[in-house]
Amino acid sequence: MTQPSAHQKVLIVDFGSQVTQLIARRLREAGVYCEIHPFDKAGAALAAMSPQAIILSGGPASTTEAESPRADPALFEAGVPVLGICYGEQAICAQLGGKVESGHHREFGRAEITIQKANPLFAGLAEVGQGEPVWMSHGDRVTAIPPGFEVIAVSEGAPFAAIADEGRKIYGVQFHPEVMHTPRGATILKNFTHRIAGLTGDWTMAAYRDEQIEKIRAQVGQGKVICGLSGGVDSSVAAVLIHEAIGDQLTCVFVDTGLLRKDEAKQVTTLFREHYNIPLIHVDASAEFLGALAGVSDPETKRKTIGKIFIDVFDREANKIEGAEFLAQGTLYPDVIESVSASGGPSAVIKSHHNVGGLPDYMKLKLVEPLRELFKDEVRALGRELGLTDAFVGRHPFPGPGLAIRIPGEITPDAVETLQQADAIYLDEIRKAGLYDQIWQAFAVLLPVKTVGVMGDARTYEKVLALRAVTSTDGMTADFYQFPWDVLARTATRIINEVRGVNRVVYDVTSKPPGTIEWE
């Protein structure tokens, strides 16, 4: 992976924790550039990056097992500060002369550490002898620390809840400072990067924008670029950035699948053609997509069908653009991490449809991916830096397969139209209530269930519509949004009155566990 060499950098070594990405999120929030690399490739990443600090993540394994992951010894010999988190601390102890054992008291969930000794890692936190709330998640326990280390915090279940070797600047914490349940965990991580490692926080969107413009120009030269525009925030920000770099060498291809939100195709074409004056080919392939999906109910078959047709249509249009050498797409850093962990190395995919189909060899296009170092909220910040409005960059995520996966069962034109109308009403009421920006993602699902209802003096036998809304800060975990009842009541009433084919509306109150990236 490429990285801007001018920036100070932190290497995050991934041992398989579900929340490793949150470490990167907290560092980026503090203005620190970082990359996540799997533990078995950490040595190569160390040599390539020359980081100013290293963080070892948590993980599900046990260091007491012979085949469990280990940190590359070069990490401890690099002469830069090292912080081990949970499994990372246990790896430090197991490899540097301490001891880790299984079968002791486990700690999962909220806990409290007691600060034993003043340390720059805990600057701004509780005083010595006082407690600090944290989030624990470990079954093994450190029972002896390596030579040169001292205890700087304890908890009821972890006598070595935090340790430090000030001479080598190696630190370990048994808890997870990266999660929101450790209230001042971001302060701990910033203490490590800024106070201990001496980083200044030079990661800004203005600098990133300028660097990427130069990189795009250097990569593309006088070549032509086509961008698979989905209308979502990621591909749109990538297109505007690339256009700023190379102007009319870029042509966007917007494939209208017929599965978009109501009036979305019109909004996208207006934005790019009239506001940004970016060359845009609008392909209305709705009949092709809906025809292929007729009779298809299995969700994975839907995805693959949509992915294949999307690639076929896109390739057909791309071949009409003489001299096109590059394909631009809005790949984000979480996509890169997923593909690396899944396959052992980056994979080429058409990002706008969320990995439903690989990029075929016959397309022979070189990828331009200017967002691959960014997380979702950083893409939004870059969009604002490029002049995109908050109303556009703040839009809720929308899945590549579109409404097809929000219609369990068979896709029909009538079902799509029904869902489009209901979804538009739902979002309209959310906006009217001033709640849109409080919600990470809101959408409607047309369930394959019919119920008997009474509307006026007549009985009806029509479908059930489910409404979904979640809150999140990073997209890694989410909880259902606690709507004011009057907003839900107005929304349901409008849908029942204005959308034919629906006679009941329900609200989904399930939550999202950690470890997955995107709601659909």
CSV table of C-alpha atoms in Angstrom, one decimal, residues 19 51 69 143 147 155 161-162 170 188 223 282 298 333 369 372 404 415 440:
chain,number,residue,atom,x,y,z
A,19,VAL,CA,-12.1,-3.5,16.6
A,51,PRO,CA,6.9,4.5,11.3
A,69,PRO,CA,0.3,-15.3,16.4
A,143,THR,CA,1.1,-13.4,35.6
A,147,PRO,CA,12.6,-7.7,32.9
A,155,SER,CA,-7.7,-3.9,38.0
A,161,ALA,CA,-3.6,-4.0,33.7
A,162,ALA,CA,-1.0,-1.6,32.3
A,170,ILE,CA,7.3,-0.2,25.3
A,188,ILE,CA,-4.6,7.5,26.2
A,223,GLY,CA,-4.3,9.3,-20.2
A,282,HIS,CA,-26.0,8.2,-18.0
A,298,ASP,CA,-32.1,-15.6,-3.0
A,333,TYR,CA,-9.5,1.9,3.6
A,369,GLU,CA,-8.2,4.8,-6.1
A,372,ARG,CA,-8.1,4.0,-0.4
A,404,ALA,CA,-32.8,-5.2,-4.4
A,415,ALA,CA,-42.3,-3.6,-5.6
A,440,TRP,CA,-26.1,7.1,10.6
